[in-house]
Coordinates of C-alpha atoms and ligand atoms in Angstrom, one line a residue:
X277 CA 111.9 -208.1 33.2
X278 CA 115.1 -206.9 31.5
X279 CA 117.9 -209.4 31.1
X280 CA 121.1 -209.3 33.0
X281 CA 123.9 -207.7 31.0
X282 CA 127.2 -209.2 30.3
X283 CA 130.2 -207.2 29.0
X284 CA 132.1 -209.3 26.5
X285 CA 135.7 -208.4 25.5
X286 CA 135.2 -208.8 21.7
X287 CA 138.1 -209.2 19.1
X288 CA 136.0 -209.8 16.0
X289 CA 137.5 -213.3 15.7
X290 CA 135.6 -216.6 15.5
X291 CA 135.7 -217.4 19.2
X292 CA 134.4 -214.1 20.5
X293 CA 131.8 -214.0 17.8
X294 CA 130.5 -217.5 18.7
X295 CA 130.4 -216.4 22.3
X296 CA 127.7 -213.9 21.6
X297 CA 125.0 -216.5 20.8
X298 CA 126.5 -219.1 23.3
X299 CA 126.2 -216.6 26.3
X300 CA 122.7 -215.6 25.2
X301 CA 121.5 -219.1 24.9
X302 CA 123.3 -220.7 27.8
X303 CA 123.0 -218.0 30.4
X304 CA 120.3 -215.7 29.0
X305 CA 122.5 -212.7 29.1
X306 CA 122.2 -209.6 27.0
X307 CA 125.6 -209.0 25.5
X308 CA 127.4 -205.8 25.3
X309 CA 130.4 -206.3 23.0
X310 CA 133.5 -204.1 23.7
X311 CA 136.3 -204.1 21.2
X312 CA 139.3 -202.3 22.7
X313 CA 141.5 -201.0 19.9
X314 CA 145.1 -201.2 21.0
X315 CA 146.4 -200.8 17.5
X316 CA 146.8 -202.6 14.1
X317 CA 143.1 -203.2 13.9
X318 CA 141.7 -203.1 10.4
X319 CA 138.1 -202.1 9.7
X320 CA 137.0 -201.5 13.3
X321 CA 133.5 -200.5 12.2
X322 CA 133.2 -203.7 10.3
X323 CA 134.1 -205.6 13.5
X324 CA 131.6 -203.6 15.5
X325 CA 128.9 -204.5 13.0
X326 CA 129.9 -208.1 13.2
X327 CA 129.2 -208.3 17.0
X328 CA 125.7 -206.9 16.2
X329 CA 125.3 -209.6 13.4
X330 CA 126.2 -212.2 15.9
X331 CA 123.4 -210.9 18.2
X332 CA 125.0 -208.5 20.6
X333 CA 122.6 -205.9 22.0
X334 CA 125.1 -203.3 21.8
X335 CA 128.6 -203.0 20.4
X336 CA 131.3 -200.6 21.2
X337 CA 134.7 -199.7 19.9
X338 CA 137.0 -198.1 22.3
X339 CA 140.1 -196.3 20.8
X340 CA 142.7 -197.1 23.5
X341 CA 145.8 -196.8 21.3
X342 CA 147.4 -193.8 23.0
X343 CA 146.3 -195.0 26.5
X344 CA 147.9 -198.3 25.7
X345 CA 151.3 -196.8 24.9
X346 CA 151.3 -194.0 27.5
X347 CA 149.9 -195.9 30.5
X348 CA 151.1 -199.4 29.8
X349 CA 153.8 -199.9 27.2
X350 CA 155.8 -196.8 28.1
X351 CA 155.9 -197.7 31.9
X352 CA 157.1 -201.1 30.8
X353 CA 159.7 -199.5 28.5
X354 CA 161.0 -197.6 31.5
X355 CA 161.6 -201.0 33.1
X356 CA 163.1 -202.4 29.8
X357 CA 160.4 -205.0 30.4
X358 CA 161.3 -208.4 28.8
X359 CA 159.8 -211.8 29.9
X360 CA 162.5 -214.4 30.2
X361 CA 165.0 -211.8 28.8
X362 CA 163.4 -211.7 25.3
X363 CA 159.6 -211.1 24.9
X364 CA 158.6 -207.5 25.3
X365 CA 155.2 -208.3 26.7
X366 CA 153.0 -206.8 24.1
X367 CA 150.0 -209.1 24.8
X368 CA 150.5 -209.2 28.5
X369 CA 150.5 -205.4 28.6
X370 CA 147.2 -205.0 26.7
X371 CA 145.2 -207.3 28.9
X372 CA 145.0 -205.1 32.0
X373 CA 144.0 -202.3 29.7
X374 CA 141.2 -204.4 28.1
X375 CA 140.1 -205.4 31.6
X376 CA 140.1 -201.7 32.8
X377 CA 137.8 -200.8 29.8
X378 CA 135.5 -203.8 30.5
X379 CA 135.1 -202.5 34.0
X380 CA 134.4 -199.0 32.9
X381 CA 131.7 -200.2 30.4
X382 CA 130.3 -202.5 33.1
X383 CA 129.8 -199.6 35.4
X384 CA 128.3 -197.5 32.6
X385 CA 125.8 -200.4 31.7
X386 CA 125.2 -201.5 35.3
X387 CA 126.6 -205.0 34.4
X388 CA 127.9 -207.3 37.1
X389 CA 129.2 -210.0 34.6
X390 CA 132.2 -209.8 32.2
X391 CA 133.3 -212.4 29.7
X392 CA 136.3 -213.1 27.6
X393 CA 137.1 -215.6 24.8
X394 CA 140.4 -216.8 26.2
X395 CA 141.3 -220.5 26.0
X396 CA 142.2 -222.5 29.1
X397 CA 145.8 -223.0 28.2
X398 CA 146.9 -219.4 27.9
X399 CA 148.1 -216.6 30.1
X400 CA 145.5 -214.1 28.8
X401 CA 142.6 -215.5 30.7
X402 CA 144.6 -215.1 33.9
X403 CA 145.4 -211.5 33.0
X404 CA 142.0 -210.4 32.1
X405 CA 140.2 -212.2 35.0
X406 CA 142.7 -211.1 37.7
X407 CA 142.8 -207.5 36.4
X408 CA 139.0 -207.2 36.4
X409 CA 138.9 -208.5 40.0
X410 CA 141.5 -206.0 41.1
X411 CA 139.6 -203.1 39.6
X412 CA 136.1 -204.3 40.8
X413 CA 135.9 -207.4 42.9
X414 CA 132.1 -207.4 42.6
X415 CA 132.2 -208.3 38.9
X416 CA 132.1 -211.9 38.0
X417 CA 134.4 -213.0 35.1
X418 CA 133.4 -215.8 32.8
X419 CA 135.6 -217.6 30.2
X420 CA 133.0 -219.7 28.4
X421 CA 135.5 -220.7 25.7
X422 CA 137.3 -222.8 28.2
X423 CA 134.2 -225.1 28.5
X424 CA 132.6 -225.5 25.1
X425 CA 135.1 -227.9 23.4
X426 CA 134.3 -226.7 19.8
X427 CA 136.9 -226.8 17.0
X428 CA 137.2 -223.9 14.5
X429 CA 134.9 -225.7 11.9
X430 CA 132.5 -226.6 14.7
X431 CA 132.3 -222.9 15.7
X432 CA 131.6 -221.9 12.2
X433 CA 128.8 -224.5 12.0
X434 CA 127.5 -223.3 15.2
X435 CA 127.1 -219.9 14.0
X436 CA 125.7 -220.7 10.6
X437 CA 123.1 -223.0 12.2
X438 CA 121.9 -219.8 13.8
X439 CA 121.8 -217.9 10.7
X440 CA 125.0 -216.0 11.6
X441 CA 127.3 -215.8 8.7
X442 CA 130.5 -214.0 9.4
X443 CA 133.3 -213.1 7.0
X444 CA 135.6 -215.4 8.8
X445 CA 136.6 -217.9 6.2
X446 CA 140.2 -217.5 5.6
X447 CA 142.3 -220.5 6.4
X448 CA 144.8 -218.9 8.7
X449 CA 146.2 -221.6 10.7
X450 CA 147.7 -219.2 13.3
X451 CA 146.5 -217.7 16.4
X452 CA 147.6 -214.0 16.2
X453 CA 147.6 -211.3 18.9
X454 CA 148.9 -208.0 17.7
X455 CA 148.9 -204.4 18.8
X456 CA 151.3 -201.3 18.7
X457 CA 153.9 -202.9 20.9
X458 CA 154.2 -206.2 18.9
X459 CA 152.7 -209.3 17.3
X460 CA 152.5 -212.9 18.5
X461 CA 152.1 -215.9 16.2
X462 CA 151.0 -219.3 17.6
X463 CA 149.6 -222.7 16.6
X464 CA 149.8 -224.5 13.3
X465 CA 153.1 -226.0 12.5
X466 CA 154.7 -223.7 14.9
X467 CA 153.6 -226.1 17.7
X468 CA 156.7 -228.2 16.6
X469 CA 159.5 -226.3 18.3
X470 CA 162.0 -227.8 15.7
X471 CA 160.1 -226.6 12.7
X472 CA 161.3 -223.1 11.5
X473 CA 158.5 -220.5 11.1
X474 CA 157.4 -220.3 7.5
X475 CA 157.7 -216.9 5.7
X476 CA 153.8 -216.5 5.8
X477 CA 153.9 -216.4 9.6
X478 CA 155.5 -212.9 9.4
X479 CA 153.6 -209.8 8.6
X480 CA 155.5 -206.8 9.9
X481 CA 159.1 -207.8 9.5
X482 CA 160.9 -208.8 6.2
X483 CA 163.2 -211.8 6.0
X484 CA 166.7 -210.4 7.0
X485 CA 168.0 -211.9 3.7
X486 CA 165.6 -209.7 1.7
X487 CA 166.4 -206.6 3.8
X488 CA 168.1 -203.5 2.0
X489 CA 171.8 -203.8 1.4
X490 CA 172.1 -200.2 2.8
X491 CA 172.1 -199.8 6.6
X492 CA 169.6 -197.2 8.0
X493 CA 170.2 -195.0 11.0
X494 CA 167.6 -193.5 13.4
X495 CA 168.1 -191.2 16.3
X496 CA 165.6 -191.8 19.2
X497 CA 165.1 -189.0 21.7
X498 CA 164.0 -189.7 25.2
X499 CA 162.7 -187.4 28.0
X500 CA 162.5 -188.9 31.6
X501 CA 162.5 -192.5 30.1
X502 CA 159.9 -191.8 27.5
X503 CA 160.5 -191.7 23.8
X504 CA 159.6 -188.3 22.4
X505 CA 161.4 -187.8 19.0
X506 CA 162.8 -189.4 16.0
X507 CA 165.7 -187.8 14.1
X508 CA 165.0 -184.7 16.1
X509 CA 161.4 -184.3 15.3
X510 CA 158.9 -184.5 18.2
X511 CA 156.2 -187.0 17.6
X512 CA 153.1 -188.3 19.2
X513 CA 153.5 -191.7 20.9
X514 CA 151.5 -193.6 18.2
X515 CA 153.4 -192.2 15.2
X516 CA 156.7 -192.7 16.9
X517 CA 156.1 -196.3 17.9
X518 CA 154.7 -197.1 14.5
X519 CA 157.6 -195.4 12.6
X520 CA 160.2 -197.2 14.7
X521 CA 158.4 -200.5 14.1
X522 CA 158.2 -200.0 10.4
X523 CA 161.8 -199.0 10.0
X524 CA 163.1 -201.9 12.0
X525 CA 160.7 -204.3 10.3
X526 CA 161.8 -203.1 6.9
X527 CA 165.4 -204.1 7.9
X528 CA 164.4 -207.5 9.1
X529 CA 164.8 -206.7 12.8
X530 CA 162.5 -207.9 15.5
X531 CA 161.8 -211.5 14.9
X532 CA 161.8 -213.7 18.0
X533 CA 161.5 -217.4 18.1
X534 CA 161.4 -218.9 21.6
X535 CA 160.1 -221.5 23.9
X536 CA 158.5 -219.7 26.8
X537 CA 157.3 -220.8 30.2
X538 CA 153.6 -220.0 30.5
X539 CA 152.0 -219.1 33.9
X540 CA 149.7 -222.0 33.7
X541 CA 152.6 -224.6 33.7
X542 CA 153.2 -225.4 30.1
X543 CA 156.1 -224.6 27.8
X544 CA 155.0 -223.1 24.5
X545 CA 156.9 -222.2 21.3
X546 CA 156.2 -218.6 20.4
X547 CA 157.1 -216.5 17.5
X548 CA 157.1 -212.8 17.7
X549 CA 157.5 -209.6 15.6
X550 CA 158.6 -206.9 17.9
X551 CA 160.8 -204.5 16.0
X552 CA 159.4 -201.3 17.5
X553 CA 159.4 -202.4 21.1
X554 CA 162.8 -204.0 21.0
X555 CA 164.3 -201.1 19.3
X556 CA 162.9 -198.8 22.0
X557 CA 164.0 -200.9 24.8
X558 CA 167.5 -201.1 23.3
X559 CA 167.7 -197.3 22.9
X560 CA 166.3 -196.8 26.4
X561 CA 168.9 -198.9 27.9
X562 CA 171.6 -196.7 26.2
X563 CA 170.3 -193.6 27.8
X564 CA 170.2 -195.3 31.1
X565 CA 173.8 -196.4 30.7
X566 CA 174.8 -192.7 30.4
X567 CA 172.6 -191.3 33.1
X568 CA 172.2 -193.7 36.0
X569 CA 174.7 -194.4 38.6
X570 CA 176.2 -197.9 38.8
X571 CA 174.3 -198.7 42.0
X572 CA 171.0 -197.6 40.8
X573 CA 171.4 -199.2 37.5
X574 CA 172.3 -202.6 38.9
X575 CA 169.6 -202.5 41.6
X576 CA 167.1 -201.4 38.9
X577 CA 167.7 -204.5 36.7
X578 CA 166.3 -206.6 39.6
X579 CA 163.2 -204.5 39.8
X580 CA 162.9 -204.5 36.0
X581 CA 162.9 -208.3 36.0
X582 CA 160.4 -208.6 38.8
X583 CA 158.1 -206.1 37.2
X584 CA 158.4 -208.0 33.9
X585 CA 157.3 -211.2 35.7
X586 CA 154.4 -209.5 37.3
X587 CA 153.2 -208.1 34.0
X588 CA 153.4 -211.6 32.4
X589 CA 151.6 -213.1 35.4
X590 CA 148.6 -210.8 35.2
X591 CA 149.5 -208.7 38.2
X592 CA 149.8 -205.3 36.6
X593 CA 147.3 -203.7 39.1
X594 CA 148.8 -205.5 42.2
X595 CA 150.2 -203.4 45.1
X596 CA 153.7 -204.8 44.2
X597 CA 153.6 -203.9 40.7
X598 CA 152.4 -200.4 41.6
X599 CA 155.2 -200.0 44.1
X600 CA 157.9 -201.2 41.6
X601 CA 156.6 -198.7 39.1
X602 CA 156.9 -195.9 41.6
X603 CA 160.5 -196.9 42.1
X604 CA 161.1 -197.1 38.3
X605 CA 159.4 -193.6 37.8
X606 CA 161.8 -192.1 40.4
X607 CA 164.8 -193.7 38.6
X608 CA 163.8 -192.1 35.3
X609 CA 163.9 -188.4 36.2
X610 CA 167.3 -187.9 34.3
X611 CA 166.8 -190.5 31.7
X612 CA 166.8 -188.0 28.9
X613 CA 168.9 -188.0 25.7
X614 CA 169.4 -189.4 22.2
X615 CA 170.4 -192.6 20.9
X616 CA 171.6 -193.6 17.4
X617 CA 170.4 -197.0 16.2
X618 CA 171.7 -198.7 13.1
X619 CA 169.6 -201.3 11.3
X620 CA 171.2 -203.7 8.9
X621 CA 170.0 -207.1 7.6
X622 CA 168.1 -208.2 10.6
X623 CA 170.3 -206.5 13.3
X624 CA 169.8 -203.4 15.2
X625 CA 172.8 -202.0 17.1
X626 CA 173.3 -198.8 19.1
X627 CA 176.1 -196.7 17.5
X628 CA 176.0 -193.5 19.5
X629 CA 174.3 -191.9 22.5
X630 CA 174.3 -188.5 24.3
X631 CA 172.5 -186.9 27.1
X632 CA 172.4 -183.4 28.8
X633 CA 172.5 -185.5 32.1
X634 CA 175.3 -187.8 31.0
X635 CA 177.5 -189.0 33.8
X636 CA 180.1 -190.0 31.2
X637 CA 183.0 -187.6 31.9
X638 CA 185.6 -187.8 29.2
X639 CA 188.2 -186.1 31.4
X640 CA 187.8 -189.0 33.8
X641 CA 187.5 -191.6 31.1
X642 CA 190.2 -190.5 28.7
X643 CA 193.5 -192.4 28.1
X644 CA 194.7 -189.3 26.3
X645 CA 195.7 -185.8 27.4
X646 CA 193.6 -183.7 29.9
X647 CA 193.1 -186.6 32.2
X648 CA 191.8 -185.6 35.6
X649 CA 191.4 -189.0 37.2
X650 CA 193.4 -189.4 40.4
X651 CA 195.8 -192.2 39.5
X652 CA 197.5 -192.1 42.9
X653 CA 194.1 -192.8 44.6
X654 CA 193.7 -195.9 42.7
X655 CA 196.4 -197.6 44.7
X656 CA 194.9 -196.9 48.1
X657 CA 191.5 -197.7 47.0
X658 CA 192.6 -201.1 45.8
X659 CA 194.5 -201.5 49.1
X660 CA 191.3 -201.2 51.1
X661 CA 189.0 -202.8 48.6
X662 CA 191.0 -206.1 48.8
X663 CA 191.6 -205.8 52.6
X664 CA 188.8 -208.1 53.7
X665 CA 189.7 -210.9 51.3
X666 CA 193.4 -210.4 52.1
X667 CA 192.6 -210.9 55.9
X668 CA 190.5 -213.9 55.1
X669 CA 193.3 -215.5 53.0
X670 CA 195.9 -215.0 55.8
X671 CA 193.7 -216.9 58.2
X672 CA 192.9 -219.7 55.8
X673 CA 196.0 -220.4 53.8
X674 CA 195.1 -224.1 53.7
X675 CA 192.0 -223.3 51.6
X676 CA 193.9 -221.7 48.8
Ligands
LIG187 N1 152.8 -215.9 24.9 C1 152.5 -214.5 24.8 C2 151.9 -214.1 26.1 O1 151.4 -214.9 27.0 C3 151.5 -214.2 23.7 C4 150.1 -214.5 23.9 C5 149.3 -214.1 22.7 N2 148.0 -214.3 22.9 C6 147.0 -214.8 22.1 N3 145.8 -214.8 22.5 N4 147.4 -215.4 20.9 O2 151.9 -213.1 26.5

């Protein structure tokens, strides 16, 4: 009788590698390892082989880089999505996509079980689990790394006791999760929120002190809320995001250091490198400033924040998140234009913006000649605007 198949979200790291023999021995599954490439992965073929070395029956690499940007990161960008006002959600955005790929592979292989290597303390277990169940409630999701209680050295011993020797020896004290939208660094000495992150924690951003003495400018072009060009040149999403990230990082922009409220109830100290995503969000906001009406813009910030929370909380595929994305899409029809960003010594600032749909009317805004604003209307407008509070004040003189 053929064994039951289990789709394992594989990263190539120690935990998911140890999961291969663990799931085989403990549950008797045949393991199909799936590595979803959402960017910044080195030697994917080597990682694919690693899963086979660990004992997987099959091992797949799915290149999801463009899909990640187009279907997950860019919709979040349209919402200027930041968790707790700072973190651009790169990890949170990748998990629903990883879940989607797991479900697709499960259907292809006729598997009814899916597994991940997330720990019990993180948000990622929630995001993968809930997303898989949203997409196919008949699939059971397992997270065995929550139960085995093995430390890193013990995991290495566990593997070598089975004759599985993997090239995972480097003494990296950090837990890293990176993709095209950003990089998270956790654990090690970073667990003390008072300790400044050491230089070696960073990989994609230079120390602002070491950044060039000359500022750099970049023009980012948007169409309907989506970035499409740099310095006037149309680029594919991957090249565009990578280029912005590299330029920002080279000028020391994009480092975040924060204490964040996790969904599972704990506060955690997080260090991030987010030069590309933060630059794009900053630029996108500038185009919105020019092209959205005040009412829409103010209302949208509430929707943006709620969607950011839903993304963080693993509810990307929920009906509410879908409905909010539909609202945001509608709001983005005219969010087209260009923004000039200037990078200098760790800072990024917008220094110019323009749009074919700009609502900025210099004839209305000017304090110089050619003014068309109706000055006499201002008086009557204020008269009526202040009327309700004036009436209230007449009635309640004693309150003032
Ligand atoms: N705290 C961030 C989040 O919850 C980053 C998580 C990084 N994931 C990881 N497995 N290291 O989205």
